Coordinates of C-alpha atoms in Angstrom, one line a residue:
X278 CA -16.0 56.9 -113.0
X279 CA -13.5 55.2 -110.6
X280 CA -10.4 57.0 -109.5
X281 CA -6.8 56.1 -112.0
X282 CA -3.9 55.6 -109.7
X283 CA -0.5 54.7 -111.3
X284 CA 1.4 52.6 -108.3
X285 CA 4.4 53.6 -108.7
X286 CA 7.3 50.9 -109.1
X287 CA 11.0 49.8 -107.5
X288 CA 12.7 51.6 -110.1
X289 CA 10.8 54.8 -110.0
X290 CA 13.4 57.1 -108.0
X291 CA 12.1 60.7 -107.5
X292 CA 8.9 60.5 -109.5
X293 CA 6.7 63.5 -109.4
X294 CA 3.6 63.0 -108.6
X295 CA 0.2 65.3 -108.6
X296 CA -2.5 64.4 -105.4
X297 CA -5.8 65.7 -105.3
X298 CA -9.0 65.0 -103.6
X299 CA -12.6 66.5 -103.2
X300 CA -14.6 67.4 -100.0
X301 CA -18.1 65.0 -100.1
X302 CA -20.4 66.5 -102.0
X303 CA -18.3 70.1 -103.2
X304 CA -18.7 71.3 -99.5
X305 CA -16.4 73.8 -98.1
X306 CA -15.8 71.6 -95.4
X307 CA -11.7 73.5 -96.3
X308 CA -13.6 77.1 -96.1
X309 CA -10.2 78.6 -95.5
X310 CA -8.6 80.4 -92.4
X311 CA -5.6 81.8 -90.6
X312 CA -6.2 78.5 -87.9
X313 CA -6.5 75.7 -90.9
X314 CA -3.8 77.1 -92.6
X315 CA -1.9 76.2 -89.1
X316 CA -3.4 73.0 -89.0
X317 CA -3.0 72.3 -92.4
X318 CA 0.6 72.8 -92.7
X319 CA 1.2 70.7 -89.2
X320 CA -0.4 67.6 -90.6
X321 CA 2.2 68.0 -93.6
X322 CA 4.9 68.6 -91.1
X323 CA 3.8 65.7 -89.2
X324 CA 3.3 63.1 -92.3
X325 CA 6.6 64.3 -93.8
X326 CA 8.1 62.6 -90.1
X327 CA 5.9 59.7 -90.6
X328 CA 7.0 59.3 -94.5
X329 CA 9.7 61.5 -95.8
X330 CA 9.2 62.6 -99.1
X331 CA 9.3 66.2 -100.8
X332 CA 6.4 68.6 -101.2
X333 CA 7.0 70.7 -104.6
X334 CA 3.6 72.7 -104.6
X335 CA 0.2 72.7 -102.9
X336 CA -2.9 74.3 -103.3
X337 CA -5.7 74.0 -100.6
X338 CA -9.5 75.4 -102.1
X339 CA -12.7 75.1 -100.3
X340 CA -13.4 71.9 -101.2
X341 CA -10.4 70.1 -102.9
X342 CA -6.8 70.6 -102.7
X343 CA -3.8 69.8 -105.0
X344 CA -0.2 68.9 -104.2
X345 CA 3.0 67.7 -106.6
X346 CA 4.7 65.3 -104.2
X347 CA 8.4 64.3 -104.9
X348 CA 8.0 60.0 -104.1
X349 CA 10.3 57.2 -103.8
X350 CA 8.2 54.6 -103.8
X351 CA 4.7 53.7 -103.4
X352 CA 4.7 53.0 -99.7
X353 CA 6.3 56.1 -98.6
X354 CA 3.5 57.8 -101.1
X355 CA 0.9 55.5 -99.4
X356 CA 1.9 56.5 -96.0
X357 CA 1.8 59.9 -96.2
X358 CA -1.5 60.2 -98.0
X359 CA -3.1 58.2 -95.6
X360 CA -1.5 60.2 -92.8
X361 CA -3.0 63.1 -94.2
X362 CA -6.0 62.3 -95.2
X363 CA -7.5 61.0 -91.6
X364 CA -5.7 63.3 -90.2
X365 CA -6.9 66.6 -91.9
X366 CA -10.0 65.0 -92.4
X367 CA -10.6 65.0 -88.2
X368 CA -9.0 68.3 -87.7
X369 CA -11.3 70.5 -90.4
X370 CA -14.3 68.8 -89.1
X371 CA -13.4 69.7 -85.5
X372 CA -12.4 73.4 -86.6
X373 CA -16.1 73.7 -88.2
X374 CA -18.1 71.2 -86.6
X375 CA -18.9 68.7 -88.8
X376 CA -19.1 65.5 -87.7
X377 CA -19.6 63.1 -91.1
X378 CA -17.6 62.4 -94.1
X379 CA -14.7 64.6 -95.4
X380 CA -14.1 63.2 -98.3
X381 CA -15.7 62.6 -101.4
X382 CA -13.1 59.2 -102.1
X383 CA -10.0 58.2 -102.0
X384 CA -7.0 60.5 -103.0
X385 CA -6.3 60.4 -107.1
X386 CA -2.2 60.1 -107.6
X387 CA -1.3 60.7 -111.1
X388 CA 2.2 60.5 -112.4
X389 CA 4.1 63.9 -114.0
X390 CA 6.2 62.9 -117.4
X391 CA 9.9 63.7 -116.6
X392 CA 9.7 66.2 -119.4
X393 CA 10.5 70.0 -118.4
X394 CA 7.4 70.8 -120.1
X395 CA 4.6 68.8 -118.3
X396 CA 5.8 69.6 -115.1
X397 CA 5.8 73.5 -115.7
X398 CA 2.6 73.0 -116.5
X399 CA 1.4 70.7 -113.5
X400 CA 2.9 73.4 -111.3
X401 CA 1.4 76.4 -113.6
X402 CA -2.3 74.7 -113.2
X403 CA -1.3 74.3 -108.8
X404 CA -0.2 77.8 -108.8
X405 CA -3.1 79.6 -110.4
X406 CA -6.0 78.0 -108.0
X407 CA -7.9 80.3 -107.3
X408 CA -7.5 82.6 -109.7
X409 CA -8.4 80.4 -112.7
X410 CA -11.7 79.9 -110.8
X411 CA -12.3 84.0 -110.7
X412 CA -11.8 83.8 -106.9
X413 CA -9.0 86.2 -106.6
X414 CA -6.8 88.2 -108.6
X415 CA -3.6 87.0 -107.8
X416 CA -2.5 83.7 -105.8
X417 CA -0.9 85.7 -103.4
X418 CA -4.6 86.7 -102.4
X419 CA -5.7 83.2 -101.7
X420 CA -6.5 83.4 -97.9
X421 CA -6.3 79.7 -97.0
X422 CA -2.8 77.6 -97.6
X423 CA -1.3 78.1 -101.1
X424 CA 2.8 77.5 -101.8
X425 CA 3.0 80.9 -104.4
X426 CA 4.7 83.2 -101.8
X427 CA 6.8 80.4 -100.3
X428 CA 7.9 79.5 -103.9
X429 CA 8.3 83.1 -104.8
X430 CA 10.7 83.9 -101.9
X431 CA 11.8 80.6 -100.5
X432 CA 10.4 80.7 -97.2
X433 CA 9.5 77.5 -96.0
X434 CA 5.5 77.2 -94.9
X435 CA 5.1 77.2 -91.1
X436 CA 2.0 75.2 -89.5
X437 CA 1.3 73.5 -85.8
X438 CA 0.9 69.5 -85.1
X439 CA -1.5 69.4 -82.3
X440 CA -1.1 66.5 -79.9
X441 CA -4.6 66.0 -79.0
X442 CA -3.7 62.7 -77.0
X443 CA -1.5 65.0 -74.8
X444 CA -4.7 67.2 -74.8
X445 CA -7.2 64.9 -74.1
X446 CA -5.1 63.8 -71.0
X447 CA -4.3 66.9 -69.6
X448 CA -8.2 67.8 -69.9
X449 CA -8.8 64.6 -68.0
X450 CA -6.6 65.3 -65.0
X451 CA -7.8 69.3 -64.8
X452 CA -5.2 70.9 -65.9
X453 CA -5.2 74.2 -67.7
X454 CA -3.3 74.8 -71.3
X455 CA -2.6 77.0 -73.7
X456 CA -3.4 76.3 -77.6
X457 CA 0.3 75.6 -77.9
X458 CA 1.3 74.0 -75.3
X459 CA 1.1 70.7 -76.8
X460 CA 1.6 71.3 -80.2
X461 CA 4.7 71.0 -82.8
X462 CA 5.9 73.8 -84.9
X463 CA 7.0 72.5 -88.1
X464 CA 8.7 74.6 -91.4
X465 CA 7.5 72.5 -94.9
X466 CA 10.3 73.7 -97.1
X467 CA 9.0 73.4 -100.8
X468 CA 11.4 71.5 -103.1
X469 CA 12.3 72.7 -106.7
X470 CA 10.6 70.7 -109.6
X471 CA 12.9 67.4 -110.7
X472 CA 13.4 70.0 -113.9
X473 CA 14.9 72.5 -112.1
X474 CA 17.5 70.9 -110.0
X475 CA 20.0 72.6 -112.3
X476 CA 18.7 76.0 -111.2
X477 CA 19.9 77.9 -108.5
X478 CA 17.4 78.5 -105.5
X479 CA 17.1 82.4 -106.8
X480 CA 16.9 81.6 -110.6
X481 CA 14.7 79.5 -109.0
X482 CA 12.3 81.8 -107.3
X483 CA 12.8 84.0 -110.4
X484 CA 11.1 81.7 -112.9
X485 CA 8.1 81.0 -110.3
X486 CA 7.7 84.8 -110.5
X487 CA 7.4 84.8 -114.0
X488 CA 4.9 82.0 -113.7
X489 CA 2.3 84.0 -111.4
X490 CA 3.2 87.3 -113.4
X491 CA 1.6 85.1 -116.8
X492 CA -0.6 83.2 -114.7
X493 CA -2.3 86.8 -113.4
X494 CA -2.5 87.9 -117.0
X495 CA -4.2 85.2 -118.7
X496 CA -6.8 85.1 -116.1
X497 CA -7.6 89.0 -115.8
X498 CA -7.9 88.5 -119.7
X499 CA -9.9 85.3 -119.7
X500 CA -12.5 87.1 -116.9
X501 CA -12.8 90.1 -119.8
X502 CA -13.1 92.7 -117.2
X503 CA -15.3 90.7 -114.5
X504 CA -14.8 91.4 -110.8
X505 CA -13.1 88.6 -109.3
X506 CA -15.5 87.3 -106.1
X507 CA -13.1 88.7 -103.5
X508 CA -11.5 87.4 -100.3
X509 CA -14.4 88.4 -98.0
X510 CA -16.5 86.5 -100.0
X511 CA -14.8 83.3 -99.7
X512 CA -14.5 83.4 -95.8
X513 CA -18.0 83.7 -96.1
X514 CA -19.4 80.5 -97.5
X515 CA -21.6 78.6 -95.8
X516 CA -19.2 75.2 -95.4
X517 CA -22.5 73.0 -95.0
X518 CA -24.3 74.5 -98.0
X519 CA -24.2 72.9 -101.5
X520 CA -22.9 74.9 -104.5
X521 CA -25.3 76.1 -106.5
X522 CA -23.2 78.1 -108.8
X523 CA -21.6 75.6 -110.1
X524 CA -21.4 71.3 -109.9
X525 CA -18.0 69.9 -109.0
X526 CA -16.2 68.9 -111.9
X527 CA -17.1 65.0 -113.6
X528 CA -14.6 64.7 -116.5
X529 CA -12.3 61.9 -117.0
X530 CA -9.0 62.0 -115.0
X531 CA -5.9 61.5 -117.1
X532 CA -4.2 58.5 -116.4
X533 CA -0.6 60.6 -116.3
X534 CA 0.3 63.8 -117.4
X535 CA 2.9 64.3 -120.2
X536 CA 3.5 67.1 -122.7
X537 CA 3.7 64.3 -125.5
X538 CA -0.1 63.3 -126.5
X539 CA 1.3 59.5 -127.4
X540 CA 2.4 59.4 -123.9
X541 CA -0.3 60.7 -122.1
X542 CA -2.9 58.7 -124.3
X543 CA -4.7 55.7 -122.4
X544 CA -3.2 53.4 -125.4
X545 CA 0.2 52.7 -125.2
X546 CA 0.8 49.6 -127.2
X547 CA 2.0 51.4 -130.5
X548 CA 5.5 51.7 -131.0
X549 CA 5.3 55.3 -131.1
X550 CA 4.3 55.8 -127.7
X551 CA 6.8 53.5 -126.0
X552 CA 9.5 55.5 -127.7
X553 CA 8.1 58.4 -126.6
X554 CA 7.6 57.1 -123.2
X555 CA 10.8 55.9 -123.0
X556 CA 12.7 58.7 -124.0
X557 CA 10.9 60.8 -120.9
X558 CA 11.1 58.2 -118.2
X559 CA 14.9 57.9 -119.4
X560 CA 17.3 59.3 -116.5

């Protein structure tokens, strides 16, 4: 089925918006690690320079990620997927070796309702990645990049943008370098939900809290006692080797996310729905 994308119009100030994308094939061409993590949250760093926006979550798997982006426009969203997309794309393949295809498509952008309710939710389903999947008990576990401790204590996420022109040249000419020496530090600070803007940042941090404290008790009850598969396990897979366990995921994408079922339906010529939709998009 071909990807949705809602482009995003003029009037669309500060729309929330979730991004996700699959590695080719359910690799774990993201298999993660203390240097992706790095590289991970320098490319952000570096895209939010090329295209300001704000980052409000993000969640990097194995093989697919998920962020809620804070957007303007549809150029600035444009920009900055595009940054990171080739971007990422070279720098996992040169941290693994892998010398084809990263991704699976294009990036799918779907637009969050303005209502409270879907975009708990959104960030609920961002900030329980990896443990809805029985990978780990807690998101705090996740090894790889995940925004649940910056959102829990406000910490900004720290990564390295490595010049590799610089890099290249300096190879070229024989000079020696460290693996810093030409790189950026950058801090990704993680904006509050459009929602929340009323909130202080430690009410805040409080009500993320809560979120992961629910999020770690539905999943240890929906497991019914199961072992989750542990953090050794992950940084074990094999990023070249096709899941077996389990397929990547085929169902339909929703065309936007709302807590109102006449909004989010695919029909919206009833006059039910464009009350409904106009009542959430109103400011």
């Amino acid at each position: 089925m071909g990807r949705h994308r809602r482009l995003l119009h003029e009037n669309d100030d500060g729309v929330l918006v979730e991004v996700s994308c699959r590695t080719v094939g359910g690799l774990a061409l993201l298999r993660p690690s203390r240097k992706l993590c790095e590289i991970i949250a320098g490319v952000l760093g570096r895209a939010l320079e090329v295209s300001p926006l704000e980052i409000s979550a993000l969640f990097f798997a194995s093989n697919h990620y998920h962020m809620l982006l804070l957007v303007d426009n549809q150029q600035s969203l444009s920009r900055f997927m595009m940054h990171v997309q080739s971007n990422l794309a070279k720098e996992a393949g040169r941290l693994i070796g892998w010398q084809g295809k990263v991704w699976s498509r294009e990036y799918d952008g779907i637009v969050v309702s303005r209502e409270p309710e879907a975009q708990w939710a959104r960030l609920k389903y961002v900030l329980a990645g990896g443990v809805k999947e029985g990978l780990v008990n807690s998101p705090l576990e996740w090894p790889g990049l995940h925004c649940a401790r910056a959102l829990m204590t406000g910490e900004p996420i720290v990564g390295y943008w490595f010049n590799r022109t610089r890099e290249w040249a300096a190879r070229r000419l024989g000079e020696e370098f460290g693996v810093y020496d030409y790189a950026t530090r950058y801090e990704i600070p993680l904006a509050p939900l459009p929602c929340c803007l009323h909130l202080s940042p430690e009410e805040y941090c409080d009500e993320v809290i809560k979120l992961v404290v629910e999020i770690q008790d539905e999943c240890a009850a929906a497991r019914g006692g199961r072992p989750v598969a542990g953090v050794e396990a992950i940084l074990r897979q094999d990023p070249f080797q096709r899941p077996t366990v389990k397929p990547p995921k085929r169902s339909p994408r929703p065309q936007f996310h709302a807590a109102c079922a006449a909004l989010a339906s695919p029909c919206g010529s009833s006059a039910s729905t464009r009350l409904c939709l106009a009542s959430s998009l109103a400011s």
